[in-house]
Coordinates of C-alpha atoms and ligand atoms in Angstrom, one line a residue:
X1 CA -20.1 -11.4 6.1
X2 CA -20.1 -14.4 4.0
X3 CA -16.8 -16.3 3.8
X4 CA -15.4 -17.1 0.4
X5 CA -13.5 -20.2 -0.5
X6 CA -10.2 -19.5 -2.2
X7 CA -6.9 -21.4 -2.4
X8 CA -5.7 -21.8 1.3
X9 CA -2.4 -19.9 0.7
X10 CA -4.4 -16.8 -0.2
X11 CA -6.1 -16.5 3.2
X12 CA -3.1 -15.2 5.1
X13 CA -1.8 -12.9 2.3
X14 CA 0.0 -9.8 3.5
X15 CA -1.1 -7.1 1.0
X16 CA 1.3 -4.8 -0.8
X17 CA 1.6 -1.6 1.4
X18 CA 2.2 1.4 -0.8
X19 CA 3.7 4.7 0.6
X20 CA 1.2 7.2 2.0
X21 CA -0.3 9.8 -0.4
X22 CA -0.1 13.5 0.0
X23 CA -3.9 13.8 0.3
X24 CA -4.0 11.2 3.1
X25 CA -1.4 13.2 5.1
X26 CA -3.0 16.6 4.5
X27 CA -6.3 15.3 5.7
X28 CA -4.9 13.4 8.7
X29 CA -2.8 16.2 10.1
X30 CA -4.6 19.3 8.7
X31 CA -1.6 20.4 6.7
X32 CA -1.7 22.5 3.6
X33 CA 1.7 21.7 2.1
X34 CA 3.1 18.3 2.2
X35 CA 6.4 17.0 0.7
X36 CA 6.5 13.4 -0.5
X37 CA 9.8 11.7 -0.7
X38 CA 8.5 8.2 -0.1
X39 CA 7.9 6.3 -3.3
X40 CA 11.0 7.1 -5.4
X41 CA 9.0 9.1 -7.9
X42 CA 10.6 11.6 -10.3
X43 CA 11.7 14.8 -8.5
X44 CA 10.7 16.9 -11.6
X45 CA 7.3 15.5 -12.0
X46 CA 5.9 14.7 -15.5
X47 CA 7.7 15.8 -18.7
X48 CA 5.8 18.7 -20.4
X49 CA 6.2 16.7 -23.7
X50 CA 4.4 13.8 -22.1
X51 CA 1.6 16.0 -20.9
X52 CA 1.1 17.3 -24.4
X53 CA 1.2 13.8 -25.9
X54 CA -1.5 12.6 -23.5
X55 CA -3.7 15.6 -24.2
X56 CA -3.2 15.2 -27.9
X57 CA -4.4 11.6 -27.8
X58 CA -7.1 11.9 -25.1
X59 CA -9.9 11.8 -27.7
X60 CA -8.7 8.5 -29.0
X61 CA -9.5 6.8 -25.7
X62 CA -12.5 5.0 -27.3
X63 CA -10.1 2.9 -29.5
X64 CA -8.3 -0.2 -28.4
X65 CA -4.6 0.2 -28.3
X66 CA -2.3 -1.8 -30.6
X67 CA -1.7 -5.2 -28.9
X68 CA 1.9 -5.6 -27.4
X69 CA 2.6 -1.9 -27.8
X70 CA 4.7 -2.3 -31.0
X71 CA 5.9 1.3 -31.5
X72 CA 7.1 1.7 -28.0
X73 CA 8.7 -1.8 -28.1
X74 CA 10.7 -0.6 -31.1
X75 CA 11.7 2.6 -29.3
X76 CA 12.7 0.9 -26.1
X77 CA 14.8 -1.7 -28.0
X78 CA 16.7 1.1 -29.6
X79 CA 17.4 2.8 -26.2
X80 CA 18.5 -0.5 -24.7
X81 CA 20.5 -1.5 -27.7
X82 CA 18.9 -4.9 -28.0
X83 CA 16.8 -6.6 -30.8
X84 CA 13.1 -5.8 -30.8
X85 CA 12.2 -9.5 -30.4
X86 CA 13.8 -9.5 -27.0
X87 CA 11.6 -6.7 -25.5
X88 CA 8.3 -7.1 -23.8
X89 CA 6.5 -3.9 -22.8
X90 CA 4.1 -4.3 -19.9
X91 CA 1.7 -2.5 -17.5
X92 CA 4.6 -1.6 -15.2
X93 CA 7.5 -3.9 -14.8
X94 CA 5.3 -5.5 -12.1
X95 CA 3.3 -7.1 -14.9
X96 CA 6.4 -8.6 -16.4
X97 CA 7.5 -10.0 -13.0
X98 CA 4.0 -11.5 -12.4
X99 CA 4.0 -13.1 -15.9
X100 CA 7.5 -14.5 -15.5
X101 CA 6.5 -16.2 -12.3
X102 CA 3.3 -17.7 -13.8
X103 CA 5.0 -18.8 -17.0
X104 CA 8.2 -20.2 -15.7
X105 CA 7.4 -21.8 -12.4
X106 CA 5.5 -25.0 -11.6
X107 CA 3.2 -24.8 -8.5
X108 CA 4.3 -27.2 -5.8
X109 CA 7.6 -28.0 -7.5
X110 CA 9.5 -24.9 -8.5
X111 CA 11.2 -22.5 -6.1
X112 CA 12.4 -19.0 -6.5
X113 CA 15.5 -17.5 -4.9
X114 CA 15.9 -13.9 -3.8
X115 CA 17.5 -12.1 -0.8
X116 CA 15.9 -10.7 2.3
X117 CA 14.8 -7.1 2.7
X118 CA 13.8 -6.9 -1.0
X119 CA 10.9 -5.7 -3.0
X120 CA 7.6 -7.2 -1.8
X121 CA 6.4 -8.1 -5.3
X122 CA 8.7 -11.2 -5.6
X123 CA 7.3 -12.8 -2.5
X124 CA 3.7 -12.0 -3.3
X125 CA 4.0 -13.4 -6.9
X126 CA 5.7 -16.5 -5.6
X127 CA 3.0 -17.1 -3.0
X128 CA 0.2 -16.5 -5.4
X129 CA 1.7 -19.1 -7.8
X130 CA 2.2 -21.7 -5.0
X131 CA 6.0 -21.6 -5.2
X132 CA 8.6 -22.1 -2.5
X133 CA 10.5 -18.9 -1.7
X134 CA 14.1 -19.3 -0.7
X135 CA 15.0 -16.1 1.0
X136 CA 18.8 -15.7 1.3
X137 CA 20.1 -13.7 4.3
X138 CA 22.2 -10.7 3.6
X139 CA 25.7 -10.1 4.8
X140 CA 27.0 -7.4 7.0
X141 CA 25.6 -3.9 6.2
X142 CA 23.0 -5.5 3.9
X143 CA 25.6 -6.3 1.2
X144 CA 24.0 -8.1 -1.8
X145 CA 24.7 -11.9 -1.2
X146 CA 25.3 -13.0 -4.8
X147 CA 27.4 -16.1 -3.9
X148 CA 24.7 -17.2 -1.5
X149 CA 22.0 -16.8 -4.2
X150 CA 23.9 -19.2 -6.4
X151 CA 24.3 -21.7 -3.5
X152 CA 20.6 -21.6 -2.8
X153 CA 19.6 -22.5 -6.4
X154 CA 19.0 -26.1 -7.5
X155 CA 17.5 -27.9 -10.5
X156 CA 14.0 -26.8 -9.3
X157 CA 14.8 -23.2 -9.2
X158 CA 12.8 -21.3 -11.8
X159 CA 14.6 -18.0 -11.3
X160 CA 17.0 -16.1 -9.1
X161 CA 16.0 -12.4 -8.6
X162 CA 18.5 -9.6 -8.0
X163 CA 17.4 -6.0 -7.6
X164 CA 20.3 -3.8 -8.9
X165 CA 20.4 -1.0 -8.0
X166 CA 18.7 -2.4 -4.9
X167 CA 15.6 -1.2 -3.3
X168 CA 15.7 -0.1 -0.4
X169 CA 19.5 -0.1 0.1
X170 CA 20.6 1.7 -3.1
X171 CA 23.5 -0.8 -3.5
X172 CA 24.3 -2.1 -6.9
X173 CA 25.9 -5.3 -8.1
X174 CA 28.8 -5.0 -10.5
X175 CA 28.4 -6.3 -14.0
X176 CA 31.2 -8.9 -13.6
X177 CA 29.5 -10.4 -10.5
X178 CA 26.2 -10.6 -12.3
X179 CA 27.9 -12.3 -15.3
X180 CA 29.5 -14.9 -13.0
X181 CA 26.2 -15.5 -11.3
X182 CA 24.4 -16.0 -14.6
X183 CA 27.1 -18.5 -15.6
X184 CA 26.9 -20.7 -12.5
X185 CA 23.1 -21.1 -12.2
X186 CA 21.5 -24.4 -13.2
X187 CA 20.8 -24.7 -16.9
X188 CA 17.1 -24.0 -16.8
X189 CA 17.2 -21.2 -14.1
X190 CA 16.7 -17.6 -15.2
X191 CA 18.7 -14.7 -13.7
X192 CA 16.2 -11.9 -13.3
X193 CA 17.8 -8.5 -12.7
X194 CA 15.3 -5.9 -11.6
X195 CA 16.8 -2.7 -13.0
X196 CA 14.1 -0.3 -12.0
X197 CA 16.8 2.2 -11.0
X198 CA 19.5 1.4 -13.5
X199 CA 19.4 4.9 -15.2
X200 CA 20.8 6.4 -12.0
X201 CA 23.7 4.0 -11.7
X202 CA 27.0 5.7 -12.7
X203 CA 28.8 4.8 -14.8
X204 CA 26.1 2.5 -16.4
X205 CA 28.6 0.2 -18.1
X206 CA 29.9 -0.9 -14.6
X207 CA 26.4 -2.1 -13.7
X208 CA 24.0 -3.3 -16.4
X209 CA 24.5 -6.7 -18.0
X210 CA 22.2 -5.5 -20.9
X211 CA 25.2 -4.2 -22.8
X212 CA 26.4 -7.8 -23.3
X213 CA 22.9 -9.2 -23.6
X214 CA 23.8 -11.4 -26.6
X215 CA 26.2 -13.4 -24.5
X216 CA 23.5 -14.6 -22.0
X217 CA 20.9 -17.3 -22.5
X218 CA 19.2 -17.1 -19.1
X219 CA 19.2 -13.3 -18.5
X220 CA 16.1 -11.2 -18.0
X221 CA 16.4 -7.5 -17.2
X222 CA 13.4 -5.6 -16.0
X223 CA 13.1 -1.8 -16.5
X224 CA 10.5 0.8 -15.8
X225 CA 9.2 4.2 -16.9
X226 CA 8.0 4.8 -13.3
X227 CA 11.2 6.4 -12.0
X228 CA 13.7 8.1 -14.3
X229 CA 11.0 8.8 -16.9
X230 CA 8.5 10.1 -14.4
X231 CA 5.5 7.9 -15.4
X232 CA 4.6 5.9 -12.3
X233 CA 0.9 6.8 -12.7
X234 CA 0.8 5.6 -16.3
X235 CA 2.0 2.1 -15.4
X236 CA 4.7 1.3 -18.0
X237 CA 7.7 -1.0 -17.8
X238 CA 9.5 -3.6 -19.9
X239 CA 11.5 -6.8 -19.8
X240 CA 14.6 -7.6 -21.9
X241 CA 14.9 -11.3 -22.3
X242 CA 15.9 -14.1 -24.8
X243 CA 13.7 -13.8 -27.9
X244 CA 12.1 -17.3 -27.5
X245 CA 10.9 -16.5 -24.0
X246 CA 9.5 -13.1 -25.1
X247 CA 7.6 -14.9 -27.9
X248 CA 6.1 -17.3 -25.4
X249 CA 5.1 -14.5 -23.1
X250 CA 3.5 -12.6 -25.9
X251 CA 1.4 -15.7 -26.8
X252 CA 0.2 -16.3 -23.3
X253 CA -0.6 -12.9 -21.9
X254 CA -4.0 -11.2 -21.8
X255 CA -4.4 -8.6 -24.5
X256 CA -4.1 -4.8 -24.2
X257 CA -2.5 -4.6 -20.8
X258 CA -0.7 -1.4 -21.8
X259 CA -3.3 1.4 -22.5
X260 CA -3.2 3.7 -25.5
X261 CA -2.3 6.8 -23.5
X262 CA 0.6 5.0 -21.7
X263 CA 2.2 4.0 -25.1
X264 CA 2.0 7.7 -26.3
X265 CA 3.4 8.9 -22.9
X266 CA 6.3 6.4 -23.1
X267 CA 7.2 7.5 -26.7
X268 CA 7.1 11.2 -25.6
X269 CA 9.2 10.4 -22.5
X270 CA 11.9 8.8 -24.6
X271 CA 11.9 11.8 -27.0
X272 CA 12.3 14.3 -24.1
X273 CA 16.1 14.0 -23.5
X274 CA 16.2 17.4 -21.8
X275 CA 13.8 16.2 -19.1
X276 CA 15.6 12.9 -18.7
X277 CA 19.0 14.5 -18.4
X278 CA 17.7 17.1 -16.0
X279 CA 16.3 14.3 -13.9
X280 CA 19.6 12.5 -13.8
X281 CA 21.5 15.7 -12.8
X282 CA 18.9 16.4 -10.0
X283 CA 19.1 12.9 -8.7
X284 CA 23.0 12.8 -8.7
X285 CA 23.2 16.2 -7.0
X286 CA 20.5 15.3 -4.4
X287 CA 21.9 11.9 -3.4
X288 CA 25.3 13.4 -2.9
X289 CA 23.7 16.2 -0.8
X290 CA 21.8 13.6 1.2
X291 CA 24.8 11.4 1.7
X292 CA 26.9 14.2 3.1
X293 CA 24.2 15.9 5.2
X294 CA 22.8 12.6 6.7
X295 CA 26.4 11.6 7.7
X296 CA 26.9 15.0 9.2
X297 CA 23.7 14.5 11.3
X298 CA 25.1 11.3 12.7
X299 CA 23.2 8.8 10.6
X300 CA 24.6 5.6 9.1
X301 CA 24.2 6.1 5.3
X302 CA 24.4 3.4 2.6
X303 CA 26.2 4.5 -0.7
X304 CA 23.4 4.8 -3.3
X305 CA 23.4 4.2 -7.1
X306 CA 19.7 5.0 -7.1
X307 CA 17.3 8.0 -6.7
X308 CA 17.0 7.4 -3.0
X309 CA 19.2 7.0 0.1
X310 CA 18.8 4.5 2.9
X311 CA 19.9 5.6 6.4
X312 CA 19.8 4.5 10.0
X313 CA 19.2 7.5 12.3
X314 CA 20.8 7.8 15.7
X315 CA 17.4 7.4 17.4
X316 CA 14.3 5.3 16.9
X317 CA 13.5 5.3 13.2
X318 CA 9.7 4.9 13.6
X319 CA 9.6 8.0 15.8
X320 CA 11.7 10.0 13.3
X321 CA 9.4 8.9 10.5
X322 CA 6.3 9.8 12.5
X323 CA 7.6 13.2 13.6
X324 CA 8.6 14.1 10.0
X325 CA 5.1 13.0 8.9
X326 CA 3.4 15.3 11.4
X327 CA 5.5 18.1 10.0
X328 CA 4.4 17.3 6.5
X329 CA 7.3 15.3 5.1
X330 CA 6.5 11.8 4.0
X331 CA 9.5 9.4 3.8
X332 CA 9.5 5.6 3.9
X333 CA 10.0 3.8 7.2
X334 CA 11.5 0.4 6.3
X335 CA 9.6 -1.8 8.8
X336 CA 7.8 -3.5 5.9
X337 CA 11.2 -4.5 4.4
X338 CA 12.3 -6.0 7.7
X339 CA 14.6 -3.0 8.5
X340 CA 12.7 -1.3 11.3
X341 CA 15.7 0.8 12.3
X342 CA 16.1 2.4 8.8
X343 CA 14.4 5.0 6.6
X344 CA 14.5 5.5 2.9
X345 CA 14.2 9.0 1.4
X346 CA 14.1 9.7 -2.3
X347 CA 15.6 12.7 -3.9
X348 CA 13.2 15.6 -4.4
X349 CA 13.8 19.0 -5.8
X350 CA 16.7 20.9 -4.3
X351 CA 14.3 22.9 -2.1
X352 CA 12.5 19.8 -0.9
X353 CA 15.8 18.1 -0.1
X354 CA 16.9 21.1 2.0
X355 CA 13.6 21.2 3.9
X356 CA 13.9 17.5 4.7
X357 CA 17.4 17.9 6.0
X358 CA 16.4 20.9 8.1
X359 CA 13.4 19.1 9.6
X360 CA 15.5 16.0 10.3
X361 CA 18.2 18.1 11.9
X362 CA 15.6 19.7 14.2
X363 CA 14.4 16.2 15.2
X364 CA 17.8 14.8 15.9
X365 CA 19.2 17.9 17.6
X366 CA 16.0 18.8 19.4
Ligands
LIG1 C1 9.6 0.9 -8.4 C2 10.1 -0.5 -8.6 C3 9.7 -1.2 -9.7 C4 8.8 -0.6 -10.8 O1 7.6 -1.1 -10.8 P1 6.6 -0.6 -11.9 O2 5.5 -1.7 -11.9 O3 7.3 -0.5 -13.2 O4 6.1 0.7 -11.4 C5 10.2 -2.5 -9.9 N1 11.0 -3.0 -9.0 C6 11.5 -2.3 -7.9 C7 12.4 -2.9 -7.0 C8 11.0 -1.0 -7.7 O5 11.4 -0.4 -6.6

């Protein structure tokens, strides 16, 4: 094969490794029914109102969508309680993360600060942009090291990224601590709070700084339709940020990144409060059940403000993961997060949750 010349830092890129799909596992182990609790997707699937909205608009697929997704931007601003000028809707919150890095950071000069065992996108985007990554160690039990993040930042830090609620631990930073962090960062440094799971944090006012958004000049919050709204496959997320930054990003980005069906799906998802509330109830019930049952089975369990639970089983985690897989239950082994002795399992339907606990119990007691 011919070798291609690219920027040298691209040559040793570690690709993003997604969770395994149901089809892959069915084929590999000859299984007919497989339960997937690996990618933090919505336990209730897709809202029926969303399905109808997509069907209703399917024949409009030949049209370009409206650029910058104005109707959904307005709806999202209302839900978040922030001015419309501060919202940027994107092709998943991943698009917003990627754009932020490319817009804000200067290759070879800027650095970005985040903590270890976090979402792979931050490191990937930083590397692609030629930025220095300052990866801050976590404290005991993977506590979020907010003070150490502030210490690692200097005048060349483009942004500090905090995932809260955190993936994969489920831990969440309190709103006071985030406010303090925003206040002590160097003048030109953004605090980016990835709130992909914020809908599951309870009570929300203890966790999200968005409620006091007008008091911050350097705060960016990232949210997504992939989890609580059940739209991971449609690719829809948004950033809440100071209006001047949002305006610059609107100017610089490529057109039409959010497709026409995704905008309709997002609008319908916001309308369907029944589905949203049922999702929250299922997740809260499921994570309490997991926390109790996993503890009973002798696992170390992290308290979760999210739609998943991280735990350390009392035997080799990779073996547990593999045995579950062969029995048709997909969870996430956390080797790729640098936590090889831990597993993350997301809340499914009540029945899926019971089957998972049963299967795990058989493995640990067998
Ligand atoms: C799932 C997730 C997201 C969402 O990404 P999308 O591109 O909106 O699907 C963002 N950040 C973290 C930490 C996540 O786990």
